[in-house]
Tab-separated table of C-alpha atoms in Angstrom:
chain	number	residue	atom	x	y	z
A	1	MET	CA	105.787	82.003	202.040
A	2	THR	CA	105.848	84.860	199.511
A	3	ALA	CA	105.437	88.304	201.092
A	4	LEU	CA	102.528	90.409	199.916
A	5	THR	CA	101.783	94.158	200.490
A	6	LEU	CA	99.497	96.894	199.173
A	7	SER	CA	101.596	99.556	197.471
A	8	THR	CA	100.810	103.257	197.228
A	9	ALA	CA	103.138	103.552	194.250
A	10	GLY	CA	102.034	103.388	190.693
A	11	ALA	CA	102.805	100.445	188.411
A	12	ALA	CA	105.148	102.555	186.344
A	13	THR	CA	107.084	103.993	189.257
A	14	LEU	CA	107.249	100.940	191.484
A	15	ARG	CA	110.748	99.447	191.769
A	16	ALA	CA	110.441	95.740	190.953
A	17	ASP	CA	111.861	93.002	188.676
A	18	ALA	CA	108.576	92.632	186.817
A	19	VAL	CA	105.153	94.339	186.516
A	20	VAL	CA	102.055	92.159	185.943
A	21	VAL	CA	99.106	93.455	183.770
A	22	GLY	CA	95.970	91.936	182.576
A	23	ILE	CA	94.670	91.697	179.035
A	24	THR	CA	91.288	90.724	177.750
A	25	LYS	CA	89.543	89.617	174.578
A	26	GLY	CA	87.709	92.542	173.164
A	27	THR	CA	83.950	92.356	172.801
A	28	GLY	CA	83.518	94.788	169.991
A	29	PRO	CA	82.964	93.935	166.289
A	30	LYS	CA	86.678	94.029	165.611
A	31	GLY	CA	87.570	92.038	168.605
A	32	GLY	CA	91.398	92.187	169.374
A	33	LEU	CA	93.158	92.615	172.644
A	34	VAL	CA	92.201	95.111	175.308
A	35	VAL	CA	94.506	96.206	178.199
A	36	ALA	CA	92.652	95.694	181.409
A	37	PRO	CA	92.178	98.482	183.974
A	38	GLY	CA	95.017	98.866	186.404
A	39	ALA	CA	97.638	98.981	183.634
A	40	GLU	CA	96.980	102.423	182.147
A	41	ALA	CA	100.460	103.674	183.164
A	42	VAL	CA	102.213	100.733	181.683
A	43	ASP	CA	100.172	101.006	178.403
A	44	LYS	CA	101.123	104.753	178.301
A	45	ALA	CA	104.949	103.772	178.531
A	46	PHE	CA	104.240	101.722	175.347
A	47	GLY	CA	102.769	104.776	173.727
A	48	GLY	CA	99.290	103.276	174.011
A	49	LYS	CA	100.261	100.324	171.787
A	50	LEU	CA	100.731	97.596	174.509
A	51	ALA	CA	97.872	95.566	173.155
A	52	GLY	CA	99.135	95.688	169.605
A	53	VAL	CA	102.626	94.635	170.620
A	54	LEU	CA	101.095	91.672	172.628
A	55	GLU	CA	99.024	90.718	169.624
A	56	THR	CA	102.097	90.600	167.455
A	57	LEU	CA	103.729	88.291	169.922
A	58	GLY	CA	100.706	85.902	169.592
A	59	ALA	CA	98.863	86.847	172.815
A	60	SER	CA	95.121	86.266	172.739
A	61	GLY	CA	93.973	87.307	176.195
A	62	ALA	CA	92.753	83.767	177.000
A	63	GLU	CA	92.632	82.672	180.657
A	64	GLY	CA	95.713	80.789	181.529
A	65	GLU	CA	97.995	82.643	179.055
A	66	ALA	CA	101.059	84.540	180.031
A	67	THR	CA	103.295	86.689	177.779
A	68	LYS	CA	106.673	88.309	178.802
A	69	LEU	CA	108.175	91.219	177.049
A	70	PRO	CA	110.868	93.808	177.879
A	71	SER	CA	109.824	97.058	179.235
A	72	PRO	CA	110.307	100.403	177.405
A	73	SER	CA	111.755	103.456	178.999
A	74	GLY	CA	109.421	104.948	181.540
A	75	LEU	CA	108.895	101.769	183.569
A	76	LYS	CA	111.047	101.004	186.649
A	77	ALA	CA	110.489	97.253	186.208
A	78	PRO	CA	112.631	95.720	183.357
A	79	VAL	CA	110.039	93.116	182.388
A	80	VAL	CA	106.168	93.243	181.717
A	81	LEU	CA	104.107	90.093	182.100
A	82	ALA	CA	100.733	90.105	180.586
A	83	VAL	CA	98.308	87.512	181.778
A	84	GLY	CA	94.994	86.696	180.070
A	85	LEU	CA	91.652	87.420	181.839
A	86	GLY	CA	89.417	85.979	179.220
A	87	THR	CA	86.569	87.892	177.536
A	88	ALA	CA	86.263	91.458	178.891
A	89	PRO	CA	83.132	91.981	181.154
A	90	GLY	CA	80.178	93.858	179.956
A	91	GLU	CA	79.613	97.535	180.441
A	92	ASP	CA	77.908	97.111	183.899
A	93	GLU	CA	79.839	94.068	184.958
A	94	THR	CA	83.161	93.523	186.675
A	95	PHE	CA	85.840	90.855	186.413
A	96	ALA	CA	84.869	87.603	188.075
A	97	ALA	CA	86.793	86.864	191.234
A	98	GLU	CA	87.899	83.484	189.880
A	99	SER	CA	89.278	85.067	186.794
A	100	LEU	CA	91.354	87.501	188.818
A	101	ARG	CA	92.384	84.659	191.180
A	102	ALA	CA	93.544	82.456	188.295
A	103	ALA	CA	95.371	85.127	186.405
A	104	ALA	CA	97.205	86.155	189.618
A	105	GLY	CA	98.210	82.534	190.159
A	106	VAL	CA	99.422	82.164	186.523
A	107	ALA	CA	101.492	85.396	187.003
A	108	ALA	CA	103.084	84.041	190.258
A	109	ARG	CA	103.958	80.739	188.581
A	110	ALA	CA	105.527	82.431	185.620
A	111	LEU	CA	107.597	84.604	187.830
A	112	ALA	CA	109.199	81.976	189.914
A	113	GLY	CA	112.837	82.835	190.653
A	114	THR	CA	111.964	86.577	190.715
A	115	LYS	CA	112.553	88.709	193.770
A	116	LYS	CA	109.737	91.249	193.462
A	117	ALA	CA	106.802	91.875	191.172
A	118	ALA	CA	104.163	94.566	191.009
A	119	PHE	CA	100.722	93.235	190.248
A	120	ALA	CA	98.725	95.916	188.297
A	121	LEU	CA	95.479	93.943	187.742
A	122	PRO	CA	91.928	95.300	187.801
A	123	VAL	CA	90.870	96.465	191.421
A	124	GLU	CA	87.502	97.976	191.987
A	125	ALA	CA	86.546	96.633	195.337
A	126	ALA	CA	87.990	94.638	198.334
A	127	GLU	CA	86.677	91.474	196.727
A	128	ASP	CA	89.051	92.021	193.880
A	129	VAL	CA	92.011	92.637	196.329
A	130	ALA	CA	91.121	89.339	198.009
A	131	ALA	CA	90.934	87.361	194.798
A	132	ILE	CA	94.246	88.731	193.467
A	133	ALA	CA	96.007	88.264	196.778
A	134	GLU	CA	94.700	84.693	197.144
A	135	GLY	CA	95.650	83.645	193.575
A	136	ALA	CA	99.136	85.204	193.836
A	137	LEU	CA	99.985	83.534	197.159
A	138	LEU	CA	98.592	80.233	196.120
A	139	GLY	CA	100.154	80.335	192.708
A	140	SER	CA	103.568	81.102	194.223
A	141	TYR	CA	103.604	77.847	196.211
A	142	ALA	CA	106.410	75.300	195.771
A	143	PHE	CA	107.160	72.132	197.658
A	144	THR	CA	110.961	72.060	198.002
A	145	ALA	CA	111.478	70.351	201.312
A	146	TYR	CA	113.086	67.360	199.802
A	147	GLN	CA	115.137	69.119	197.058
A	148	ASP	CA	118.843	70.065	197.392
A	149	GLY	CA	118.772	73.741	198.059
A	150	GLY	CA	116.280	74.383	195.325
A	151	LYS	CA	118.788	73.394	192.663
A	152	ASN	CA	116.026	71.304	190.923
A	153	GLY	CA	113.851	74.228	190.363
A	154	LYS	CA	113.371	78.047	190.772
A	155	ALA	CA	112.517	79.515	194.076
A	156	PRO	CA	109.079	80.872	194.520
A	157	LEU	CA	108.354	84.582	193.664
A	158	ALA	CA	109.648	86.282	196.901
A	159	GLU	CA	107.606	89.456	197.145
A	160	ILE	CA	104.427	90.832	195.661
A	161	ALA	CA	103.235	94.423	195.692
A	162	LEU	CA	99.593	95.051	194.671
A	163	THR	CA	98.931	98.301	193.058
A	164	GLY	CA	95.526	99.953	192.594
A	165	ALA	CA	94.318	99.022	195.973
A	166	LYS	CA	94.029	101.428	199.038
A	167	PRO	CA	96.522	100.527	201.744
A	168	ARG	CA	94.698	102.533	204.324
A	169	ASP	CA	91.188	101.257	203.473
A	170	LYS	CA	90.020	98.948	206.194
A	171	ALA	CA	88.273	96.650	203.802
A	172	HIS	CA	91.243	96.384	201.624
A	173	LYS	CA	93.637	95.640	204.462
A	174	ALA	CA	91.161	93.111	205.889
A	175	ALA	CA	91.045	91.405	202.411
A	176	VAL	CA	94.841	91.047	202.440
A	177	GLU	CA	95.039	89.777	205.940
A	178	ARG	CA	92.385	87.179	205.332
A	179	ALA	CA	94.090	86.095	202.074
A	180	ILE	CA	97.443	85.715	203.828
A	181	ALA	CA	96.047	83.517	206.649
A	182	LEU	CA	93.987	81.499	204.134
A	183	ALA	CA	96.829	80.930	201.763
A	184	GLU	CA	99.352	80.049	204.457
A	185	GLU	CA	96.960	77.333	205.730
A	186	ILE	CA	96.119	76.026	202.332
A	187	ASN	CA	99.790	75.794	201.568
A	188	ARG	CA	100.397	74.031	204.897
A	189	ALA	CA	97.692	71.499	203.829
A	190	ARG	CA	99.462	71.188	200.559
A	191	ASP	CA	102.742	70.450	202.306
A	192	LEU	CA	101.173	67.731	204.313
A	193	VAL	CA	99.668	66.035	201.300
A	194	ASN	CA	102.997	66.216	199.424
A	195	THR	CA	105.113	64.817	202.371
A	196	PRO	CA	106.269	61.244	201.751
A	197	PRO	CA	104.493	58.693	203.819
A	198	ASN	CA	107.639	57.583	205.489
A	199	ASP	CA	107.740	60.977	207.168
A	200	LEU	CA	103.962	61.618	207.519
A	201	TYR	CA	102.208	58.894	209.328
A	202	PRO	CA	99.416	59.134	212.048
A	203	GLU	CA	101.705	60.024	214.923
A	204	SER	CA	103.743	62.644	213.003
A	205	PHE	CA	100.537	64.181	211.674
A	206	ALA	CA	99.179	64.482	215.132
A	207	ALA	CA	102.392	66.136	216.209
A	208	VAL	CA	102.006	68.728	213.483
A	209	ALA	CA	98.355	69.447	214.625
A	210	THR	CA	99.519	69.711	218.308
A	211	ALA	CA	102.338	72.233	217.374
A	212	ALA	CA	99.795	74.329	215.397
A	213	GLY	CA	97.353	74.209	218.272
A	214	LYS	CA	99.953	75.873	220.557
A	215	GLU	CA	100.935	78.398	217.978
A	216	HIS	CA	97.230	79.603	217.326
A	217	GLY	CA	95.615	78.908	220.599
A	218	VAL	CA	93.608	75.966	219.457
A	219	LYS	CA	92.903	73.073	221.722
A	220	VAL	CA	94.229	69.746	220.456
A	221	GLN	CA	93.434	66.324	221.840
A	222	VAL	CA	95.042	63.121	220.594
A	223	LEU	CA	93.764	59.648	221.104
A	224	ASP	CA	96.576	57.120	220.694
A	225	GLU	CA	96.062	53.302	220.115
A	226	LYS	CA	95.503	52.642	223.757
A	227	ALA	CA	92.837	55.288	224.006
A	228	LEU	CA	91.233	54.164	220.806
A	229	THR	CA	91.144	50.592	222.075
A	230	LYS	CA	89.683	51.655	225.349
A	231	GLY	CA	87.023	53.869	223.709
A	232	GLY	CA	86.039	51.146	221.170
A	233	TYR	CA	86.947	52.749	217.885
A	234	GLY	CA	86.846	49.603	215.842
A	235	GLY	CA	86.774	51.327	212.455
A	236	ILE	CA	90.004	53.379	213.006
A	237	LEU	CA	91.722	50.458	214.740
A	238	GLY	CA	90.684	47.938	212.084
A	239	VAL	CA	92.031	50.018	209.196
A	240	GLY	CA	95.344	50.682	211.026
A	241	ALA	CA	95.737	47.030	212.300
A	242	GLY	CA	98.135	45.999	209.548
A	243	SER	CA	100.563	48.938	209.925
A	244	ALA	CA	103.552	49.332	212.209
A	245	ASN	CA	102.423	53.032	212.497
A	246	ALA	CA	99.570	53.028	214.939
A	247	PRO	CA	96.417	55.129	214.180
A	248	ARG	CA	95.351	58.295	215.942
A	249	LEU	CA	92.152	60.314	216.248
A	250	VAL	CA	92.748	64.024	216.759
A	251	ARG	CA	90.339	66.532	217.790
A	252	ILE	CA	91.290	70.156	217.155
A	253	GLY	CA	88.849	72.675	218.488
A	254	TYR	CA	88.455	76.480	218.092
A	255	THR	CA	85.990	78.332	220.248
A	256	HIS	CA	84.757	81.940	220.222
A	257	PRO	CA	83.316	83.437	223.430
A	258	LYS	CA	80.418	85.008	221.619
A	259	ALA	CA	79.671	82.094	219.179
A	260	GLU	CA	76.098	81.182	218.829
A	261	LYS	CA	76.673	78.208	216.349
A	262	SER	CA	78.960	75.302	216.130
A	263	LEU	CA	80.332	73.346	213.202
A	264	ALA	CA	82.173	69.962	213.121
A	265	PHE	CA	84.465	69.091	210.280
A	266	VAL	CA	85.642	65.514	209.903
A	267	GLY	CA	88.583	64.601	207.710
A	268	LYS	CA	89.712	61.230	206.302
A	269	GLY	CA	93.436	60.839	207.109
A	270	ILE	CA	94.841	57.710	205.563
A	271	THR	CA	98.497	58.696	205.492
A	272	TYR	CA	99.223	55.921	202.987
A	273	ASP	CA	96.684	53.570	201.371
A	274	SER	CA	97.990	50.366	199.953
A	275	GLY	CA	94.598	48.928	199.880
A	276	GLY	CA	95.438	46.523	202.743
A	277	ILE	CA	94.868	42.809	201.971
A	278	SER	CA	92.654	44.046	199.019
A	279	LEU	CA	95.946	45.312	197.638
A	280	LYS	CA	95.924	48.043	194.963
A	281	PRO	CA	97.595	47.079	191.684
A	282	ALA	CA	100.857	48.762	190.499
A	283	GLY	CA	99.804	52.148	188.836
A	284	HIS	CA	97.243	52.878	191.386
A	285	ASN	CA	99.328	53.170	194.681
A	286	GLU	CA	102.070	55.595	193.780
A	287	THR	CA	100.205	58.673	194.858
A	288	MET	CA	98.354	57.248	197.812
A	289	LYS	CA	100.229	59.515	200.082
A	290	CYS	CA	97.473	61.929	199.149
A	291	ASP	CA	94.764	59.934	200.908
A	292	MET	CA	94.903	62.206	203.977
A	293	ALA	CA	94.023	65.186	202.019
A	294	GLY	CA	90.612	65.441	203.744
A	295	ALA	CA	92.116	65.530	207.253
A	296	ALA	CA	94.633	68.165	205.939
A	297	ALA	CA	91.847	70.268	204.648
A	298	VAL	CA	89.895	70.026	207.939
A	299	PHE	CA	93.043	70.858	209.950
A	300	ALA	CA	93.796	73.869	207.776
A	301	ALA	CA	90.191	75.088	207.953
A	302	VAL	CA	89.990	75.082	211.778
A	303	VAL	CA	93.371	76.845	212.151
A	304	THR	CA	92.272	79.444	209.626
A	305	ALA	CA	89.018	80.053	211.440
A	306	ALA	CA	91.070	80.611	214.669
A	307	ARG	CA	93.482	82.931	212.917
A	308	LEU	CA	90.489	84.896	211.503
A	309	GLY	CA	88.741	84.972	214.911
A	310	LEU	CA	85.421	83.824	213.461
A	311	LYS	CA	82.407	84.076	215.675
A	312	VAL	CA	81.608	80.425	215.476
A	313	ASN	CA	82.826	77.296	217.231
A	314	VAL	CA	84.693	74.929	214.874
A	315	THR	CA	85.901	71.447	215.831
A	316	GLY	CA	88.021	69.275	213.422
A	317	TRP	CA	88.254	65.598	213.702
A	318	LEU	CA	91.202	63.958	211.902
A	319	ALA	CA	90.795	60.283	211.540
A	320	LEU	CA	94.406	59.018	210.938
A	321	ALA	CA	95.446	55.612	210.021
A	322	GLU	CA	97.860	53.763	207.572
A	323	ASN	CA	96.302	51.006	205.463
A	324	MET	CA	98.813	48.259	205.119
A	325	PRO	CA	98.824	44.394	204.429
A	326	SER	CA	100.400	42.275	207.072
A	327	GLY	CA	99.647	39.247	209.241
A	328	THR	CA	97.740	41.579	211.730
A	329	ALA	CA	95.746	43.392	208.957
A	330	THR	CA	91.985	43.202	208.695
A	331	ARG	CA	90.893	40.692	206.350
A	332	PRO	CA	88.032	40.613	203.892
A	333	GLY	CA	85.126	38.937	205.727
A	334	ASP	CA	86.206	40.333	209.146
A	335	VAL	CA	83.589	42.089	211.291
A	336	LEU	CA	84.354	45.285	213.011
A	337	ARG	CA	82.438	46.754	215.971
A	338	MET	CA	82.391	50.488	215.394
A	339	TYR	CA	82.522	53.308	218.002
A	340	SER	CA	78.720	53.792	217.418
A	341	GLY	CA	78.152	50.109	218.445
A	342	LYS	CA	77.184	49.060	214.859
A	343	THR	CA	78.919	46.158	213.296
A	344	VAL	CA	80.495	46.361	209.836
A	345	GLU	CA	81.335	43.298	207.654
A	346	VAL	CA	84.492	44.318	205.649
A	347	LEU	CA	84.173	43.025	202.141
A	348	ASN	CA	86.989	45.135	200.732
A	349	THR	CA	89.826	46.459	202.804
A	350	ASP	CA	90.390	49.136	200.206
A	351	ALA	CA	87.029	50.730	201.151
A	352	GLU	CA	88.792	51.815	204.354
A	353	GLY	CA	88.146	55.578	204.426
A	354	ARG	CA	84.568	55.164	205.319
A	355	LEU	CA	85.601	52.981	208.236
A	356	VAL	CA	87.757	55.577	209.874
A	357	LEU	CA	85.162	58.368	209.045
A	358	ALA	CA	82.426	56.398	210.596
A	359	ASP	CA	84.031	56.380	213.886
A	360	ALA	CA	84.832	60.021	213.696
A	361	LEU	CA	81.346	61.055	212.572
A	362	ALA	CA	79.910	59.111	215.463
A	363	LYS	CA	82.158	60.860	217.945
A	364	ALA	CA	81.665	64.256	216.423
A	365	SER	CA	77.882	63.707	216.686
A	366	GLU	CA	78.166	63.307	220.532
A	367	GLU	CA	78.869	67.063	220.763
A	368	ASN	CA	75.641	67.844	218.915
A	369	PRO	CA	76.963	70.524	216.488
A	370	ASP	CA	74.693	72.503	214.335
A	371	ALA	CA	76.143	70.804	211.236
A	372	ILE	CA	78.775	68.234	210.439
A	373	VAL	CA	80.791	68.324	207.115
A	374	ASP	CA	83.145	65.436	206.317
A	375	VAL	CA	85.895	65.722	203.657
A	376	ALA	CA	87.458	62.694	202.126
A	377	THR	CA	89.421	61.409	199.021
A	378	LEU	CA	86.762	58.624	199.172
A	379	THR	CA	85.980	57.046	195.864
A	380	GLY	CA	87.357	56.600	192.399
A	381	ALA	CA	83.653	56.506	191.376
A	382	MET	CA	83.397	60.239	192.116
A	383	MET	CA	86.388	60.984	189.804
A	384	MET	CA	84.711	58.873	187.041
A	385	ALA	CA	81.478	60.951	187.535
A	386	LEU	CA	82.942	64.470	188.017
A	387	GLY	CA	86.494	64.395	186.669
A	388	SER	CA	89.663	65.606	188.373
A	389	ARG	CA	88.680	69.209	189.175
A	390	THR	CA	85.237	68.887	190.787
A	391	PHE	CA	84.244	67.472	194.097
A	392	GLY	CA	80.831	65.885	194.890
A	393	VAL	CA	78.495	67.187	197.632
A	394	MET	CA	76.080	64.870	199.331
A	395	ALA	CA	73.915	65.530	202.405
A	396	ASN	CA	71.043	64.292	204.481
A	397	ASP	CA	69.402	67.742	203.923
A	398	ASP	CA	68.714	69.141	200.468
A	399	ALA	CA	68.835	72.690	201.620
A	400	PHE	CA	72.138	72.323	203.243
A	401	ARG	CA	73.606	70.537	200.244
A	402	THR	CA	72.646	73.418	198.174
A	403	ALA	CA	74.126	75.842	200.683
A	404	VAL	CA	77.456	73.973	200.679
A	405	HIS	CA	77.462	73.709	196.949
A	406	GLU	CA	76.848	77.554	196.660
A	407	THR	CA	79.465	78.231	199.274
A	408	ALA	CA	82.089	76.207	197.343
A	409	GLU	CA	81.253	78.109	194.110
A	410	GLU	CA	81.498	81.483	195.872
A	411	ALA	CA	84.896	80.409	197.283
A	412	GLY	CA	86.194	79.509	193.846
A	413	GLU	CA	86.057	75.640	194.168
A	414	GLN	CA	84.228	73.577	191.607
A	415	SER	CA	81.565	71.194	193.259
A	416	TRP	CA	78.439	69.399	192.185
A	417	PRO	CA	75.448	68.337	194.277
A	418	MET	CA	74.882	64.535	194.232
A	419	PRO	CA	72.004	62.431	195.433
A	420	LEU	CA	71.793	59.721	198.087
A	421	PRO	CA	69.334	57.273	196.449
A	422	ALA	CA	67.603	55.214	199.193
A	423	GLU	CA	67.396	52.138	196.855
A	424	LEU	CA	71.221	51.762	196.947
A	425	ARG	CA	71.323	51.205	200.726
A	426	LYS	CA	70.025	47.588	200.319
A	427	GLY	CA	73.225	46.612	198.496
A	428	MET	CA	75.123	47.010	201.802
A	429	ASP	CA	72.969	44.504	203.716
A	430	SER	CA	75.026	41.839	205.288
A	431	PRO	CA	73.998	38.443	206.521
A	432	THR	CA	76.592	38.687	209.268
A	433	ALA	CA	76.740	42.303	210.405
A	434	ASP	CA	74.542	45.345	210.619
A	435	ILE	CA	75.963	46.630	207.395
A	436	ALA	CA	78.715	45.847	204.884
A	437	ASN	CA	81.437	48.330	203.754
A	438	MET	CA	80.660	47.729	200.179
A	439	GLY	CA	77.377	47.812	198.098
A	440	GLU	CA	76.541	48.019	194.486
A	441	ARG	CA	79.334	48.859	192.061
A	442	MET	CA	77.382	51.315	190.078
A	443	GLY	CA	77.061	54.631	191.801
A	444	GLY	CA	79.864	53.604	194.160
A	445	GLY	CA	80.436	57.204	195.325
A	446	LEU	CA	76.690	57.447	196.333
A	447	VAL	CA	76.928	54.103	198.114
A	448	ALA	CA	79.865	55.457	200.164
A	449	GLY	CA	77.895	58.576	201.076
A	450	LEU	CA	74.975	56.351	202.173
A	451	PHE	CA	77.339	54.295	204.365
A	452	LEU	CA	78.613	57.349	206.125
A	453	LYS	CA	75.063	58.663	206.682
A	454	GLU	CA	74.423	55.658	208.839
A	455	PHE	CA	76.924	56.976	211.527
A	456	VAL	CA	75.705	60.575	211.692
A	457	GLY	CA	73.839	61.317	214.878
A	458	GLU	CA	69.987	61.609	214.777
A	459	GLY	CA	68.766	64.898	213.886
A	460	ILE	CA	72.149	66.425	212.988
A	461	THR	CA	72.506	68.212	209.548
A	462	TRP	CA	75.422	66.634	207.593
A	463	ALA	CA	77.200	66.863	204.287
A	464	HIS	CA	79.891	64.877	202.713
A	465	LEU	CA	82.477	66.195	200.286
A	466	ASP	CA	84.186	63.598	198.145
A	467	ILE	CA	87.362	65.370	196.920
A	468	ALA	CA	88.980	62.341	195.210
A	469	GLY	CA	89.367	64.242	192.004
A	470	PRO	CA	90.647	67.717	192.868
A	471	ALA	CA	92.756	66.785	196.039
A	472	TYR	CA	95.856	65.780	194.080
A	473	ASN	CA	96.783	67.232	190.758
A	474	GLU	CA	98.689	64.684	188.689
A	475	GLY	CA	98.822	66.850	185.659
A	476	ALA	CA	100.563	70.100	184.863
A	477	PRO	CA	100.000	73.161	187.083
A	478	PHE	CA	97.096	75.570	186.110
A	479	GLY	CA	96.034	78.890	187.385
A	480	TYR	CA	96.986	78.940	191.080
A	481	THR	CA	96.817	75.078	191.294
A	482	PRO	CA	100.223	73.316	191.645
A	483	LYS	CA	101.087	69.866	190.640
A	484	GLY	CA	100.531	67.490	193.575
A	485	GLY	CA	98.614	68.549	196.671
A	486	THR	CA	96.051	71.258	195.984
A	487	GLY	CA	94.454	72.148	199.381
A	488	SER	CA	91.009	71.132	197.928
A	489	ALA	CA	88.050	72.127	200.258
A	490	VAL	CA	89.785	74.381	202.651
A	491	ARG	CA	88.315	77.485	201.101
A	492	THR	CA	84.836	75.912	201.082
A	493	LEU	CA	85.127	75.039	204.736
A	494	VAL	CA	86.416	78.373	205.728
A	495	ARG	CA	83.776	80.297	203.824
A	496	LEU	CA	81.112	78.038	205.368
A	497	ALA	CA	82.328	78.888	208.786
A	498	GLU	CA	82.282	82.548	207.855
A	499	ARG	CA	78.632	82.319	206.603
A	500	THR	CA	77.720	80.503	209.742
A	501	ALA	CA	79.318	83.145	211.979
A	502	ASP	CA	77.534	85.823	209.995
A	503	GLY	CA	74.202	84.130	210.555
A	504	GLU	CA	73.699	83.222	206.916
A	505	LEU	CA	73.336	79.481	207.583
A	506	GLY	CA	71.307	77.562	210.203
C-alpha cells in the first residue's frame, strides 16, 4: 500500500514529484477562486496569482475537480495539482472532514504513476489529518493482482508526505496510525470483493481470515460442511447445496482484557450468486462476485478493531456459501430447518442471503452480545429506494438505528434509516413452514429486514445494514472510491466499535 508520513518540511521545499493544494469557491460578492490554507508557500511561488492562473485554466474549485499545472521556480516539486474543496467555509467554520477526505482521494487517483507527492491541504486539527490521510490512502488503491506487471494501468501513488501537520504531536501521530490501519483493512476488503469467484470461494475466504487471525492475534474458528451438518445449520447448507465449493461459517473474535461491552458483526458472504435454481438472467450475474461484500466488511472491521486495540470485544461471523444451480441445489418449495430450529419455505433461491444470515444471527445471539449488526448486499429493492451510494439501516430499536445512522455519517458513509413495518410480516406466512423467505414485492428491502429480525435472540439490540448499492461501484471512480469493490460499511463498523469502547453507546 502507499506509504504515508507527516513531514516537517514546507510544501515549497519538500522534494517530491508533485505538490497538492486545495482551492475553493469564494463566498464574497465577486466569487472567484480562493487558495485554501496550507498552500500559502505554493501561492507565493506564483507571485500570489495561483488562483488567477487556475481560473484561466478553467478550474472552478468544485469538489471532485483536479487541475495540473507546471511549477514556477521556487518550488522543489515540478508539478502542482490543485483539487477542489467546494465552497469555502464560513468565518467561524472549518472544512468538513468528508470534503478533505474526498479531495485527498481525487489527488491520489490523479497522481497514479507518481513516486512521491506532498499534500498541502488545510490542517487545523487531528481530525483534518485523519480525513486527509484516509482519503489519500483509499484513493490510491488499485487492484492489479490479475494484470501483467501493471502494464494495463499506472501503479498507485507510491509515497505521500502530509505537510502542515505536527509529526511530534500525539494526536496527529495517532490519527495517521489509525488511518493507515483502517485504510489497509478497507483495501483488503476491496481486494476480496474484486477477487474472481474461481479464486475466492468459502474455503479460500476462510483461509484468508485464518491467516489474518494469526497475523493480528485474533482467534478464528472455521466450521466446515461436516461441522455445519452436525450443528444443524440448515440455512447455510441449503444455500451451498448446489455448489462444488462447500460452505463455511467463520467466527473471528477480538477480545480486550478491560472490555466492558461486546459487539457481534454478522456478514453475508455469498462468494458467487448465480441465483441458484431461480437463476439470474444475463446482465444481472456478471458482478455477483461482490455478494460477499458484507462478510468482507465484517472481517475488515474486526481486524481493524484488533489493530487499534479498542477496549471492546468484537466478534465477526462470516456466513460463506456459493449459490449455484445443480442436481443437488435447493429447489423453490423446499423447506429448510434453520440453526434456530425454525423452518423456512424457500420460495425463491435467489433470496439466499437472508438464509445464511439467519443461521449466523442465531448463532451470534447465543453469545448474548450487547448489540448485533449484520451487513449484507441483500436486496435490489434497497438500491431502487436509496440509489448506489447510500445504504439502508434497519433495527429492532429506534434509538440504536439512529445511533448507527449517525455513526455512519460521522465516519463519512452515506446511510438512511429505514422502517420495519409490522404489516409486511404477514406476507411471509407459509402454509408449510414457520416462515417463507419471500413476502410482498413492494418494500422488498424492508421485508428482508423483517425476515432477519425473526432470527435475532430475544432482548438483543440489532441493526441491519443493506449495502447492496454502495458495496460495488460499477461506474467511474469518484473521490476516494474506486471502480469495483468499495469497502462499504467498514468505517461505520469500526467507528461503532470505537464509540462503544468509549462508553458512548449502550
